[in-house]
Coordinates of C-alpha atoms in Angstrom, one line a residue:
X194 CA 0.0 0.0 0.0
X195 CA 1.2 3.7 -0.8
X196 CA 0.7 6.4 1.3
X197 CA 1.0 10.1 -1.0
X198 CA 2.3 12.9 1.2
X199 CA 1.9 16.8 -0.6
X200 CA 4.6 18.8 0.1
X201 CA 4.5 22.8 -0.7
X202 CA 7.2 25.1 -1.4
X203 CA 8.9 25.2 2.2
X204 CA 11.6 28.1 0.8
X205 CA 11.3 29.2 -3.0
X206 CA 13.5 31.9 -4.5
X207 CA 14.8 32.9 -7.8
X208 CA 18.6 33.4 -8.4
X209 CA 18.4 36.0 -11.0
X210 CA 16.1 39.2 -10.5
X211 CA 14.0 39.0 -13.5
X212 CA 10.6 40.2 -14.4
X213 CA 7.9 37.3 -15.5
X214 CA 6.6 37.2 -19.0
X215 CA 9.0 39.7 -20.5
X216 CA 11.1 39.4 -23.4
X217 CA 14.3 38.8 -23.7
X218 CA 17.6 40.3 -25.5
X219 CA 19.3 36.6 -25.0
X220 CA 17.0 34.5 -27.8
X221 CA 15.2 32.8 -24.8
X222 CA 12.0 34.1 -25.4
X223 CA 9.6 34.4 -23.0
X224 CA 11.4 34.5 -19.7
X225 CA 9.0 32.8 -16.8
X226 CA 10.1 31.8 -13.2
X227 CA 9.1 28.5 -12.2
X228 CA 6.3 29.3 -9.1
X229 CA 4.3 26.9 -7.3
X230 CA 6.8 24.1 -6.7
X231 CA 5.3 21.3 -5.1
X232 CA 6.9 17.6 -4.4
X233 CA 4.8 14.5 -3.4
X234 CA 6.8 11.8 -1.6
X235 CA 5.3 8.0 -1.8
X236 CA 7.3 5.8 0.4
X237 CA 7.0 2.2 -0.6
X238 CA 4.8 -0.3 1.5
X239 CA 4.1 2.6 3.9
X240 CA 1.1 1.9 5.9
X241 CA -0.2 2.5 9.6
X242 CA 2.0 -1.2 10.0
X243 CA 5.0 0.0 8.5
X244 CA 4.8 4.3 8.9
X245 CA 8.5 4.3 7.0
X246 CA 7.9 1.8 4.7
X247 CA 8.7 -2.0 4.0
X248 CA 12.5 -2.0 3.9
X249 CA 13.5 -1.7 -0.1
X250 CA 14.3 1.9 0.8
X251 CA 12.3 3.2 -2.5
X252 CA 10.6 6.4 -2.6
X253 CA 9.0 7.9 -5.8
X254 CA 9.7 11.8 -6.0
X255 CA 7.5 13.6 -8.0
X256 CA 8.5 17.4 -8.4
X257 CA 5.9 19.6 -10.1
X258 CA 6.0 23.6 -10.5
X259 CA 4.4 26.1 -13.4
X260 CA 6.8 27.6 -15.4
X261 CA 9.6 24.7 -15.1
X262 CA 11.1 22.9 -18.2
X263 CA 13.7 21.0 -15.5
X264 CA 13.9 19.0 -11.9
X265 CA 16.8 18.6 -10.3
X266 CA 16.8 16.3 -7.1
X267 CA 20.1 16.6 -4.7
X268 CA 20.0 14.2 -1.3
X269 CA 21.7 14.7 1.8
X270 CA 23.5 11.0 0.9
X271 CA 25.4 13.1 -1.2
X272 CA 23.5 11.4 -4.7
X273 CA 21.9 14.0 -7.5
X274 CA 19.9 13.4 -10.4
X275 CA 18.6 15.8 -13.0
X276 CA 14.9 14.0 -14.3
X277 CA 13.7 16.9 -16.7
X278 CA 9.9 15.2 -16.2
X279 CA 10.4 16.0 -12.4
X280 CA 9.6 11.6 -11.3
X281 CA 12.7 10.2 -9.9
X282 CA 12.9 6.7 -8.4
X283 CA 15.2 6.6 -5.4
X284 CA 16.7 4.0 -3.3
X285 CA 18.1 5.0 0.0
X286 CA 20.4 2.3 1.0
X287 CA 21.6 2.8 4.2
X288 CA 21.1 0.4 6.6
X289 CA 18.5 0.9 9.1
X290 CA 15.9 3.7 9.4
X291 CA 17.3 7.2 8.6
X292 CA 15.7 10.9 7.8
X293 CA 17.0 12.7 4.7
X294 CA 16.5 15.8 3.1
X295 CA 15.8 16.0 -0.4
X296 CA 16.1 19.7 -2.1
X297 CA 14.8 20.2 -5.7
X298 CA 15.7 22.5 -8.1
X299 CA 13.1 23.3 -10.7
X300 CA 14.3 25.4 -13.8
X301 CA 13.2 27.5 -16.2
X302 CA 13.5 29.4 -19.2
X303 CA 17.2 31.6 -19.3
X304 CA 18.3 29.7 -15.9
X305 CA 16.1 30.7 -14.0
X306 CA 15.5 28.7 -10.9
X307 CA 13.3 28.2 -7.9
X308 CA 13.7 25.6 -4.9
X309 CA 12.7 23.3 -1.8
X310 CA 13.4 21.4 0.6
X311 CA 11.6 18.8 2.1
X312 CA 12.6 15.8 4.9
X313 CA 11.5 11.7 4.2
X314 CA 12.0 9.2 6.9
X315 CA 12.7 5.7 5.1
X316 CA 14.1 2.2 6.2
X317 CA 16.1 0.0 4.4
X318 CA 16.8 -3.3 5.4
X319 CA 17.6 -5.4 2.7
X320 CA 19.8 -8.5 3.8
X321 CA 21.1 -11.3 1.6
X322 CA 22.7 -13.4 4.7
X323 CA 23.5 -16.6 2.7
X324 CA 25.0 -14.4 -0.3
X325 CA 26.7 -12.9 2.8
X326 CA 28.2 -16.1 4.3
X327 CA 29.4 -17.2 0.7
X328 CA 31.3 -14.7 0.1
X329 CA 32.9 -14.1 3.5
X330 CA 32.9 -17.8 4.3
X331 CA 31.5 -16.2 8.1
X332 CA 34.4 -14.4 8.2
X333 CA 37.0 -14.0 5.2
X334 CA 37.6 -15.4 2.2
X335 CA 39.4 -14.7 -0.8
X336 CA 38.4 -15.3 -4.4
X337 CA 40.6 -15.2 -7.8
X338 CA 39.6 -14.6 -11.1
X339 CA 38.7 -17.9 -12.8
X340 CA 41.2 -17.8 -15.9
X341 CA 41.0 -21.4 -16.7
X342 CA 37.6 -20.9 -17.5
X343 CA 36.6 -19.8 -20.9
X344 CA 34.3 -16.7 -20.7
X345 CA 35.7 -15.8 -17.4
X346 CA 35.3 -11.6 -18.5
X347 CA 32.7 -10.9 -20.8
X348 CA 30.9 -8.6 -22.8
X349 CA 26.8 -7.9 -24.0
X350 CA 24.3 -5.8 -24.7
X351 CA 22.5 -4.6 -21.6
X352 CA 19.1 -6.4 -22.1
X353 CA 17.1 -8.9 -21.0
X354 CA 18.5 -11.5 -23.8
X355 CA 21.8 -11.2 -22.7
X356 CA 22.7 -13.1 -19.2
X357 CA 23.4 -17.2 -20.0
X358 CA 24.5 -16.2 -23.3
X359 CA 26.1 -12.5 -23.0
X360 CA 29.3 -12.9 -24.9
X361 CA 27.4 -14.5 -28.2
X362 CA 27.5 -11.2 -30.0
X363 CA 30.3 -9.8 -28.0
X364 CA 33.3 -10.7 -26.3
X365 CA 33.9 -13.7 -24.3
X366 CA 37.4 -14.0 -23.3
X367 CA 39.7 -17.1 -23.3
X368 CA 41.5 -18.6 -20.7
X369 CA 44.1 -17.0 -20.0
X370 CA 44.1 -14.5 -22.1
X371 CA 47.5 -12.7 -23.0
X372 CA 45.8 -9.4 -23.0
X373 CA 44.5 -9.6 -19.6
X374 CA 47.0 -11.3 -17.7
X375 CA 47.5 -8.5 -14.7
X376 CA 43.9 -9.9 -13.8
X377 CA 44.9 -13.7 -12.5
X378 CA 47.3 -12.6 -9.6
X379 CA 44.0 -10.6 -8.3
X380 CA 42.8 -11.1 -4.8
X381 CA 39.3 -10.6 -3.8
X382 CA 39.2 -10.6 -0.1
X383 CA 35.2 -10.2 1.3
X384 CA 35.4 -10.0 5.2
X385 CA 32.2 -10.2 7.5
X386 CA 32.6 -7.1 10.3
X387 CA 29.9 -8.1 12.6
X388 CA 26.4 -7.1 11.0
X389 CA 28.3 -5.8 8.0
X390 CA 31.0 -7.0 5.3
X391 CA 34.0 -5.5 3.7
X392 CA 35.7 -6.2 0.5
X393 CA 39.5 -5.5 -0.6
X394 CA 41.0 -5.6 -3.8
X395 CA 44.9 -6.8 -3.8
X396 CA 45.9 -6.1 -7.5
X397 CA 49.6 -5.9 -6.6
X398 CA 50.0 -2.4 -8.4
X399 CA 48.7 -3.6 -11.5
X400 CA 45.0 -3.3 -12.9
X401 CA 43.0 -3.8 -16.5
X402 CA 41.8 -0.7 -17.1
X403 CA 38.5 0.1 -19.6
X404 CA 39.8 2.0 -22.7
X405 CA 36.8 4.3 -21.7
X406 CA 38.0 5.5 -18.2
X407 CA 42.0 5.5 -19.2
X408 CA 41.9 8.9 -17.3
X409 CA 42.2 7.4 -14.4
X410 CA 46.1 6.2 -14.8
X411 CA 46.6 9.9 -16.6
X412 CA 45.8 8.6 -20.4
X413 CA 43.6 9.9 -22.7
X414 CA 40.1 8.2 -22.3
X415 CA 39.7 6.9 -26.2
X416 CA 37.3 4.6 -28.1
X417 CA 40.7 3.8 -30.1
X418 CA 42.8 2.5 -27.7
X419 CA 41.9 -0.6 -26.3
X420 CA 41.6 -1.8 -22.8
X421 CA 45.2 -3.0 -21.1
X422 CA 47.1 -3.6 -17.9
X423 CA 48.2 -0.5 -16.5
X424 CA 50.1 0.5 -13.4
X425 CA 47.7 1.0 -10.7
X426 CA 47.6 2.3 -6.7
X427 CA 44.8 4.8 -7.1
X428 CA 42.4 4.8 -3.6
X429 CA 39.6 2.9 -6.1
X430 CA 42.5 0.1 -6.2
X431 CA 43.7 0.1 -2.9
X432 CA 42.2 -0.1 0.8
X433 CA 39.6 -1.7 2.7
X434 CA 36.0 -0.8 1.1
X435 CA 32.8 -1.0 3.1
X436 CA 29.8 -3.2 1.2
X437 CA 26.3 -2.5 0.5
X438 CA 23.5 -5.1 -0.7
X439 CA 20.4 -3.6 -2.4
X440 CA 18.0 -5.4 -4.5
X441 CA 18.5 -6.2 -8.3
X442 CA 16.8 -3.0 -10.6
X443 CA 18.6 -4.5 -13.5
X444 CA 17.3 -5.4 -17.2
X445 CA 18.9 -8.9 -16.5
X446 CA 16.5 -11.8 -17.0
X447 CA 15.0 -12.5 -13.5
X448 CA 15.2 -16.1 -13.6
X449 CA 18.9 -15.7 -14.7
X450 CA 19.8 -13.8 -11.5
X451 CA 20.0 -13.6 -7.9
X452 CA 18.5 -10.4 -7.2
X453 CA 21.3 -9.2 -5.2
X454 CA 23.3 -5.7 -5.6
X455 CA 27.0 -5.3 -4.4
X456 CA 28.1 -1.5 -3.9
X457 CA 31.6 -1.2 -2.7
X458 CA 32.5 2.3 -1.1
X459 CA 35.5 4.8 -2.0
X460 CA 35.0 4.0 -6.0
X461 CA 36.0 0.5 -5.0
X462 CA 36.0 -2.2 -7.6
X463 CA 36.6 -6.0 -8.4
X464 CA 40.0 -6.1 -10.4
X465 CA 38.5 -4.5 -14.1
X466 CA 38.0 -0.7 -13.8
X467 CA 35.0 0.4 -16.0
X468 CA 34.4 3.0 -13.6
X469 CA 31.5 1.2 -11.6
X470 CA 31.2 -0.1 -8.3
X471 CA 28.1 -2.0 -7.9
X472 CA 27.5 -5.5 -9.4
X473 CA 24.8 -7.5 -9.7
X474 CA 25.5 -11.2 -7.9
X475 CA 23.8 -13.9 -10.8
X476 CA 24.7 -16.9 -9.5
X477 CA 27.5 -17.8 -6.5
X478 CA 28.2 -21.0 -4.8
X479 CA 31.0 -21.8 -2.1
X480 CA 33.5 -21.7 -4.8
X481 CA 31.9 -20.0 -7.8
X482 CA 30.4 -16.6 -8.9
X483 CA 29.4 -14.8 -11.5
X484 CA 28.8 -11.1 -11.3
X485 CA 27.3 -8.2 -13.8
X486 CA 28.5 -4.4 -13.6
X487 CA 27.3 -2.2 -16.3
X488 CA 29.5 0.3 -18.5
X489 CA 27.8 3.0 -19.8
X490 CA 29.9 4.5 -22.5
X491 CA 29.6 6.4 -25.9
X492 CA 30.4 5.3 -29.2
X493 CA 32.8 7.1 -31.3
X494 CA 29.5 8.6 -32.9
X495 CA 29.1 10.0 -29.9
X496 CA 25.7 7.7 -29.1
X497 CA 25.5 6.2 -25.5
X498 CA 25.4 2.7 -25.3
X499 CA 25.0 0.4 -22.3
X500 CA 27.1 -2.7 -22.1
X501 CA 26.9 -5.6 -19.6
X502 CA 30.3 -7.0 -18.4
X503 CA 30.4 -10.5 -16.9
X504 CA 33.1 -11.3 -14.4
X505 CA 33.5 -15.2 -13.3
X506 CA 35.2 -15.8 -10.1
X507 CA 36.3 -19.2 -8.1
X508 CA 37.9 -19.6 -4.4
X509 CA 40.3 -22.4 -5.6
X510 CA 43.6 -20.7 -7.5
X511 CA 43.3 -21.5 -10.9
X512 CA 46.6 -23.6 -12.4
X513 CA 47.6 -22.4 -15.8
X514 CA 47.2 -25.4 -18.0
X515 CA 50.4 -24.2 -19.9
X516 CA 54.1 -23.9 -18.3
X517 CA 53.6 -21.3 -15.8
X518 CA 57.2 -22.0 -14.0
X519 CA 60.5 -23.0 -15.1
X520 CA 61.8 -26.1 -13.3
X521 CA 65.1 -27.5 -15.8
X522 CA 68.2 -26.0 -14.2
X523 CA 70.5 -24.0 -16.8
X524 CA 72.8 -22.2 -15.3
X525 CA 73.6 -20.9 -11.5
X526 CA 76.8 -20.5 -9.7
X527 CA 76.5 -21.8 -5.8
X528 CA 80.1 -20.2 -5.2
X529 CA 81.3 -23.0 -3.4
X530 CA 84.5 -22.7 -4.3
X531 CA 86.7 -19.9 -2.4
X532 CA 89.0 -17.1 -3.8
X533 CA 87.7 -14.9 -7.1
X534 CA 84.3 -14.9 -9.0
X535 CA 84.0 -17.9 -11.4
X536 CA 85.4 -16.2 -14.9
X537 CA 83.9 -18.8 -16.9
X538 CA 80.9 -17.5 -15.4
X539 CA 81.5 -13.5 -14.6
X540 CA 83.2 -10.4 -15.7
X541 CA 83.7 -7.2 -14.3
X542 CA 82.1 -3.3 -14.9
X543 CA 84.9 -1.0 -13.6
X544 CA 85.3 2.4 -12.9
X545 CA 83.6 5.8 -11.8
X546 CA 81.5 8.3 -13.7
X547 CA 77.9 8.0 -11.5
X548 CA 76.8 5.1 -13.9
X549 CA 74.2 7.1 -15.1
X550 CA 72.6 8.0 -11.6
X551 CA 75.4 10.4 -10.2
X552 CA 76.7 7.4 -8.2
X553 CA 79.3 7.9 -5.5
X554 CA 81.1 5.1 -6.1
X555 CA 84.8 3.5 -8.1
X556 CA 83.8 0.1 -9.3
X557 CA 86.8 -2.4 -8.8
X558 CA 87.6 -6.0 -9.5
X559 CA 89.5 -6.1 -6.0
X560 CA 89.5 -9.2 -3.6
X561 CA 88.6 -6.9 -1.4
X562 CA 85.2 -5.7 -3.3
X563 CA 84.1 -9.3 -4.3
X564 CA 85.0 -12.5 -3.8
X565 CA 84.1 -16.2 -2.9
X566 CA 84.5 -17.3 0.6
X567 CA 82.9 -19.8 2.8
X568 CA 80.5 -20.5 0.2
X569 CA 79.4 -17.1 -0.3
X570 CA 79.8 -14.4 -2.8
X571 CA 80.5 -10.7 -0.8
X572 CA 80.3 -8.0 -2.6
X573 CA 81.9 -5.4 -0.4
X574 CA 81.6 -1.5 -0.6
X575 CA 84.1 0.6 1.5
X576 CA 84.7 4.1 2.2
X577 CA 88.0 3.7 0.2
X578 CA 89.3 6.2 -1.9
X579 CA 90.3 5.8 -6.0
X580 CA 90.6 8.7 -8.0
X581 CA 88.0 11.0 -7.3
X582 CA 85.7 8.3 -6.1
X583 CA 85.4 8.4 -1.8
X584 CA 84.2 4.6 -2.1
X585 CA 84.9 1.6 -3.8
X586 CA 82.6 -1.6 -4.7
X587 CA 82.1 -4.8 -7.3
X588 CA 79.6 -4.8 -10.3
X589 CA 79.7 -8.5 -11.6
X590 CA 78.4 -9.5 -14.9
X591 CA 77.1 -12.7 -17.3
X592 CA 77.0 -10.5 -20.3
X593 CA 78.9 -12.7 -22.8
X594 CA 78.9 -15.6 -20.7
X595 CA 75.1 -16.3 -20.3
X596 CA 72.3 -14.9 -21.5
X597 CA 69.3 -15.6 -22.0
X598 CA 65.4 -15.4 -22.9
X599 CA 62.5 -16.4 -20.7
X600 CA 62.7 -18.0 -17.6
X601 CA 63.0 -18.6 -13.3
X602 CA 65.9 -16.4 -11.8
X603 CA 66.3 -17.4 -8.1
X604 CA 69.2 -15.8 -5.8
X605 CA 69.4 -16.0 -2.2
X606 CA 71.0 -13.1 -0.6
X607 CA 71.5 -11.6 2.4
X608 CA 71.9 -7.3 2.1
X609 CA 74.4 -4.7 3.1
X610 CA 73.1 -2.6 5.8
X611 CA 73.8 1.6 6.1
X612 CA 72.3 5.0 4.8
X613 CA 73.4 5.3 1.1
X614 CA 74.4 1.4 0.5
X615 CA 72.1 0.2 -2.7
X616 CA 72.8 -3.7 -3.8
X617 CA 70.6 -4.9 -6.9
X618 CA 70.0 -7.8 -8.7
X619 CA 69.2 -7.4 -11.8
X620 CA 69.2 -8.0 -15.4
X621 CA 69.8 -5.9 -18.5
X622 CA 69.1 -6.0 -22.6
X623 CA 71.9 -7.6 -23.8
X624 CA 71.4 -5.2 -27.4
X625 CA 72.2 -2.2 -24.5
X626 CA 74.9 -1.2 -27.2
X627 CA 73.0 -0.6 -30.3
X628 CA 69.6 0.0 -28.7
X629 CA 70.4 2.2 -25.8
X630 CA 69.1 2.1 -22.8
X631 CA 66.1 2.6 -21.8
X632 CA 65.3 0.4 -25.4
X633 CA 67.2 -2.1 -24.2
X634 CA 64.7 -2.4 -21.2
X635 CA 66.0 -3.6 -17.3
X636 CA 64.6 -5.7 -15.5
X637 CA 65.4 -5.1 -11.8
X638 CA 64.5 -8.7 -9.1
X639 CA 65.9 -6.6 -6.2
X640 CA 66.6 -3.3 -4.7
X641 CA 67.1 -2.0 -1.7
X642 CA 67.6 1.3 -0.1
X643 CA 70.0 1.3 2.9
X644 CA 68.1 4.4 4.5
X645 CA 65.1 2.5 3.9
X646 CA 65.5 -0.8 5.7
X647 CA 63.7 -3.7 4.7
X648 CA 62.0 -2.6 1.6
X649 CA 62.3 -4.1 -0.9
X650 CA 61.8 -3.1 -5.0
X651 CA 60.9 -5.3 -8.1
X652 CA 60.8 -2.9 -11.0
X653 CA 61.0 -2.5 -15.3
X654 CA 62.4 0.3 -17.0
X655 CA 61.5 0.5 -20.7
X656 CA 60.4 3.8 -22.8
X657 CA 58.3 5.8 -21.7
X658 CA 59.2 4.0 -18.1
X659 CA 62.3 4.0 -16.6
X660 CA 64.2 6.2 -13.9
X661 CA 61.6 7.6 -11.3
X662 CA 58.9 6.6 -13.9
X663 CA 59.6 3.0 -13.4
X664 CA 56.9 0.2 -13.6
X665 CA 57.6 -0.6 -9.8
X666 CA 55.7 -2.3 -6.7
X667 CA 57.6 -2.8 -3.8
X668 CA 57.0 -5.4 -0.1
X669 CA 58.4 -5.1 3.4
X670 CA 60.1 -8.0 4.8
X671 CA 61.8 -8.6 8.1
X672 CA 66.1 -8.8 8.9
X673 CA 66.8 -8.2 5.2
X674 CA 70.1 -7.1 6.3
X675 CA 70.5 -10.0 8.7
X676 CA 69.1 -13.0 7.2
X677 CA 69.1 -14.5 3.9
X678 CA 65.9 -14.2 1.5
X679 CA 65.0 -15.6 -1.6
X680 CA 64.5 -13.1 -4.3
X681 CA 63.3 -14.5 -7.6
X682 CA 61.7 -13.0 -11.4
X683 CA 59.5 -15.5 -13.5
X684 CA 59.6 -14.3 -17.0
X685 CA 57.4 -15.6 -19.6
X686 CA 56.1 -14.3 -22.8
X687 CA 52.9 -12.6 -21.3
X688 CA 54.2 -11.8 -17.7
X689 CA 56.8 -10.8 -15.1
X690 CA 56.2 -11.8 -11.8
X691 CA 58.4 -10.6 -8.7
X692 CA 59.0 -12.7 -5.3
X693 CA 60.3 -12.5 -2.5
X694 CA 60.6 -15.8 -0.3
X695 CA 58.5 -17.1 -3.3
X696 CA 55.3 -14.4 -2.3
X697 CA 54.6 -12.5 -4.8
X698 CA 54.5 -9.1 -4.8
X699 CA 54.8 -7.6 -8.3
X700 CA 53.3 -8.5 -11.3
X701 CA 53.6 -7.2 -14.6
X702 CA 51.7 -7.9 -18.1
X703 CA 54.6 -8.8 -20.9
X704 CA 53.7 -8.2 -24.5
X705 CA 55.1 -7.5 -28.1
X706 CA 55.2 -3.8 -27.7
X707 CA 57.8 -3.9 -24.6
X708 CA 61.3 -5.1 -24.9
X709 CA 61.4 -7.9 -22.9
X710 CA 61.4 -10.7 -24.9
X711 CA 64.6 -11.0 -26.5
X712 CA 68.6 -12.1 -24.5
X713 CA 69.0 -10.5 -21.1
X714 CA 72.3 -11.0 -19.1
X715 CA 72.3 -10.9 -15.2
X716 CA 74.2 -8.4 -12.7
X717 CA 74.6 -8.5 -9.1
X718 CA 76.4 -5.0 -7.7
X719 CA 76.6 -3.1 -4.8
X720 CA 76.0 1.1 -5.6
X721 CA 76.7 3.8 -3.0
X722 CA 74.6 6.7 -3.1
X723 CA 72.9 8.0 -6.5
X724 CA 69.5 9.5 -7.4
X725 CA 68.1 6.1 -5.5
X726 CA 70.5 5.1 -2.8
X727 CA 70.4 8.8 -1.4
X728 CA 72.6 10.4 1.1
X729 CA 75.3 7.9 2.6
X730 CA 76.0 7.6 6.6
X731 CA 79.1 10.1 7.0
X732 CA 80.3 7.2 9.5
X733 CA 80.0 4.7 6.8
X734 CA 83.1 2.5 6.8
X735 CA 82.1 -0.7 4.5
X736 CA 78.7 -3.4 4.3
X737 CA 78.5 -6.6 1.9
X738 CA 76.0 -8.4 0.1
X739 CA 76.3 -11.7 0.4
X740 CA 74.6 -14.1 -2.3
X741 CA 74.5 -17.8 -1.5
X742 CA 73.4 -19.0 -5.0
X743 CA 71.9 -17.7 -8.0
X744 CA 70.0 -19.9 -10.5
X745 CA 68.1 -20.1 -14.1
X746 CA 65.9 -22.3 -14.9
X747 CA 64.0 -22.8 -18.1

C-alpha cells in the first residue's frame, strides 16, 4: 500500500532578478520563473503497519511547478539526479531507518530557478545473509579470477537477452588471455565485520583498465585505444572498502539472476576498472560466482550505449594449463668454491662516472670488493678512496657468458646494511649497445635502499618507463640485512612476476610492444649513493651483500 504525502514550497526563490513574462535580449524568449513548486513523496509499503515503509528503501519523487522545463533532485547522501519530467525513483540504502533531506531545483526558461526542501524518513533493510556467508565464508575469504575458465570476463548488450548467453555477440574471453593477464594474480578478499562486510582488492600495483576510463592512470580516455594492464595504486585500487546489498533493478532476466546488488564504497571495484562499483550477484556457490556491472559509455559517434560486463570468479587458485614455472636448471653458480668470481661464469664493470645516476662510487675487480668465501659471494663496498671516487665496490656481470630469454631467476642473498648502500640484482638487454638504454629495457629482481631498511623493490624500466617513472611495486620483509631471503623474477612471454621468499608481490603484463622478450644478461652490484640510494652515513666505513646462489631455470 502507498501512502502520497503533498509537500509545498517550504523556501522558494529565484537566483536572478527577472521580471515574469517579459522578453528577452538573450534569444530565450519568454522568460518565466518556475512558481508553485510542489513535491509528493510515496514511500514504498508505507502503511499504519509499517509508517516508514517495507525496507526496499524506495521512494518515488515527483516534483511539479508552473513555469519549469527541468527537476533537479540533490540528497543529503550526497546522490543527484537531474529527471527533466520531475519523477525520480530513489533508493536509500543505508542500513537501518534514517531521515533525509531532499532539495529540488526546478528550472526554467534563461536559468532561471526556484527551490525546496523537504525531509523523508525511510528504512532500508535489505539483507542477503546466505549471499553474505558465501562470500565471506562467516568471516573471510578470498576469491581469484577464474582464468581457466573460458568466458571468465565478458561482454553484452545490456538487455534482457543477454545473461546465459552475453558474450554471443560480443566478447567472451579465453582462458588466460595474453591481454589480460594482470587480472589472474587478483585477490578478492570479502570479510564479515559483525552485521556488515567489507571487501579488498589486492591487485599488486597492476589493474586492466577500460579504454573508456584511461583517465584514471593519466591517459587519454579513447574509443581507439583498447583496454590494457596499467600500473595502478589509485584509492579505487587500494584499501579496505565498506559493502552495500540492495535489490536487483537490472534489465537482467530475472530467472537468470540472484537479485542481489554489491556496492563497494570509495569508488571500490573487483580487479576490471569500467568505472562502476556496484555489481549484480547472478549466480554464487562456495567456490563459484558470476557477477554483472554495467558500463555506460559512448560510441565514437558520440551515441550512448550500455554494455553488460560478466566477471566469473572461483575460491580455488586457478593452475595455468600451460608452463607457468620453469623447473630444468641451466645455469647458476653456488660459489662454493673460495678465492675470485668464477670467470667462466663473470666479468667485471669497472670504474667511476655516476653510472648514469650520479653514483658515489669506483667500481673495482678487487679481492677486497668481491669474492668467494665460505660459500658465499660478498660484494663489499668501502669508504675507500680511488681517483676522485670516496668509495669503492664490485659490479659483476654474465653478459657474454650467459644470456638468455625467458625464464626462473632465483638468488638467495642476504643485504648490506647503512644509509646510502644500494645492492641490486638485476638484469639488462643484452642489445644495450645498439639500442640504448632505456630500449634495451632492465629488469630489476631486487633493490634495496639502505636508508630504507627492509624494503624491498621489483621494477621494469623501458620507454616511456624507466628512472623515477619506473613500472615498480615494492614489499616489506623482516632482517633483510641479517638473514638471507630468496629473491626470484619468472619471466614468460605474457608476464613478469616478482618474489620475495616465493610471495609474490609484483606483477607485470609482458607483450610485443615492450622489450622484454629478446637475451638478457644478469648483474649483481653493490651502488653507494645515487638519485636512488640517497645520502650515505658520513660514519659509513664498508657493508657486503652476500649471495648464497643464483640460478636459471627454463
Amino acid at each position: 500500500m502507498y501512502k502520497k504525502i503533498i509537500f509545498k514550497t517550504l523556501a522558494a526563490f529565484s537566483l536572478f532578478t527577472l521580471v515574469n513574462c517579459q522578453e528577452s535580449d538573450l534569444g530565450f524568449g519568454e522568460i518565466n520563473s518556475p512558481s508553485n513548486l510542489q513535491v509528493s513523496l510515496v514511500v514504498q509499503g508505507q502503511d499504519a503497519a509499517h509508517p516508514n515503509g517495507d525496507g526496499s528503501g524506495l521512494v518515488t519523487l515527483t516534483a511539479t511547478a508552473e513555469n519549469a522545463i527541468s527537476y533537479k533532485y540533490m540528497f543529503s547522501d550526497g546522490s543527484e539526479k537531474n529527471q527533466p519530467n520531475g519523477i525520480f525513483l530513489k533508493r536509500f540504502t543505508t542500513p537501518g531507518l534514517h531521515t533525509y533531506l531532499v532539495t529540488v531545483l526546478a528550472s526554467g526558461r534563461g536559468g532561471v530557478t526556484t527551490n525546496t526542501s523537504v525531509e523523508v524518513t525511510v528504512l532500508f533493510n535489505f539483507r542477503d545473509d546466505e549471499a553474505v556467508d558465501l562470500l565471506t565464508g562467516g568471516s573471510s575469504k578470498i576469491w581469484y579470477w577464474s582464468a581457466s575458465e573460458r568466458g571468465h570476463l565478458g561482454e553484452g548488450l545490456n538487455s534482457t537477452d543477454n545473461t546465459t548467453n552475453y558474450y554471443s555477440n560480443e566478447y567472451q574471453s579465453d582462458p588466460w588471455n595474453q591481454y589480460t593477464t594482470c587480472l589472474y594474480d587478483d585477490e578478492l578478499i570479502f570479510t564479515k565485520a559483525g552485521n556488515d562486510m567489507q571487501f579488498e582488492l589486492k591487485n599488486y600495483g597492476t589493474s586492466l583498465i577500460n579504454r573508456e576510463f584511461l583517465s584514471v592512470v593519466g591517459q587519454p580516455n579513447s574509443h581507439q585505444y583498447v583496454d590494457g594492464c596499467n600500473l595502478f595504486s589509485g584509492p579505487e585500487a587500494t584499501g579496505v572498502k565498506n559493502v552495500t546489498l540492495t535489490p536487483s533493478e537490472s534489465l537482467a532476466n530475472p530467472s537468470e539472476k540472484r537479485g542481489t546488488v554489491m556496492t563497494f564504497s570509495d569508488a571500490g571495484f573487483m580487479g576490471f576498472y569500467l568505472g562502476q562499483s556496484s555489481y549484480e550477484i547472478m549466480s554464487i556457490t562456495p567456490t563459484r560466482m558470476v557477477v554483472r556491472t554495467v558500463q555506460e559509455a559512448f560510441t565514437p559517434s558520440g551515441a550512448p550505449h550500455s554494455s553488460a560486463w560478466y566477471h566469473i570468479f572461483t575460491t580455488i587458485k586457478p593452475v595455468e594449463d600451460q608452463v607457468i614455472d620453469y623447473t630444468n636448471l641451466v645455469w647458476a653458480d653456488e660459489f662454493n668454491t673460495d678465492g675470485a668470481p668464477d670467470a667462466t661464469k663473470w666479468s667485471y664493470d669497472t670504474g667511476a662516472g655516476g653510472w648514469g645516476n650520479n653514483e658515489a662510487q669506483y667500481y673495482t675487480n678487487n679481492p677486497s670488493n668481491s669474492v668467494v668465501s665460505n660459500g658465499t659471494l660478498k660484494i663489499t663496498a668501502k669508504a675507500q678512496s680511488v681517483g676522485t671516487s670516496s668509495y669503492t665496490s664490485a659490479r659483476l656481470k654474465s653478459e657474454n657468458k650467459f644470456e638468455f630469454t625467458y625464464g626462473k631467476v632465483e638468488c638467495k642473498a642476504k643485504l648490506p646494511a647503512g644509509a646510502g648502500t644500494w645492492p641490486a640484482i638485476w638484469m639488462l638487454g643484452q642489445n644495450y649497445a645498439t639500442n640504448i638504454w632505456p630500449a634495451c629495457g632492465e629488469i630489476d629482481i631486487m633493490e634495496h635502499k639502505g636508508y630504507d631498511p627492509n624494503k624491498i623493490y621489483g621494477s621494469l624500466h623501458y620507454p616511456g618507463h624507466y628512472s623515477g617513472g619506473s613500472v615498480t611495486n615494492t614489499t616489506v620483509i623482516a632482517n633483510a640485512t641479517t638473514q638471507f631471503h630468496v629473491y626470484k623474477a619468472v619471466w614468460t612471454p605474457t608476464s613478469i612476476k616478482f618474489y620475495v621468499d616465493n610471495t609474490l608481490f609484483h606483477s607485470f603484463a609482458n607483450s610485443g610492444s615492450v622489450p622484454f622478450n629478446s637475451d638478457f644478461f644478469l648483474i649483481l652490484n653493490v651502488a653507494m649513493g645515487g638519485d636512488f640510494g640517497g645520502a650515505i652515513d658520513p660514519n659509513f666505513s664498508e657493508a657486503a651483500m652476500e649471495v648464497d646462489y643464483i640460478r636459471v631455470y627454463q
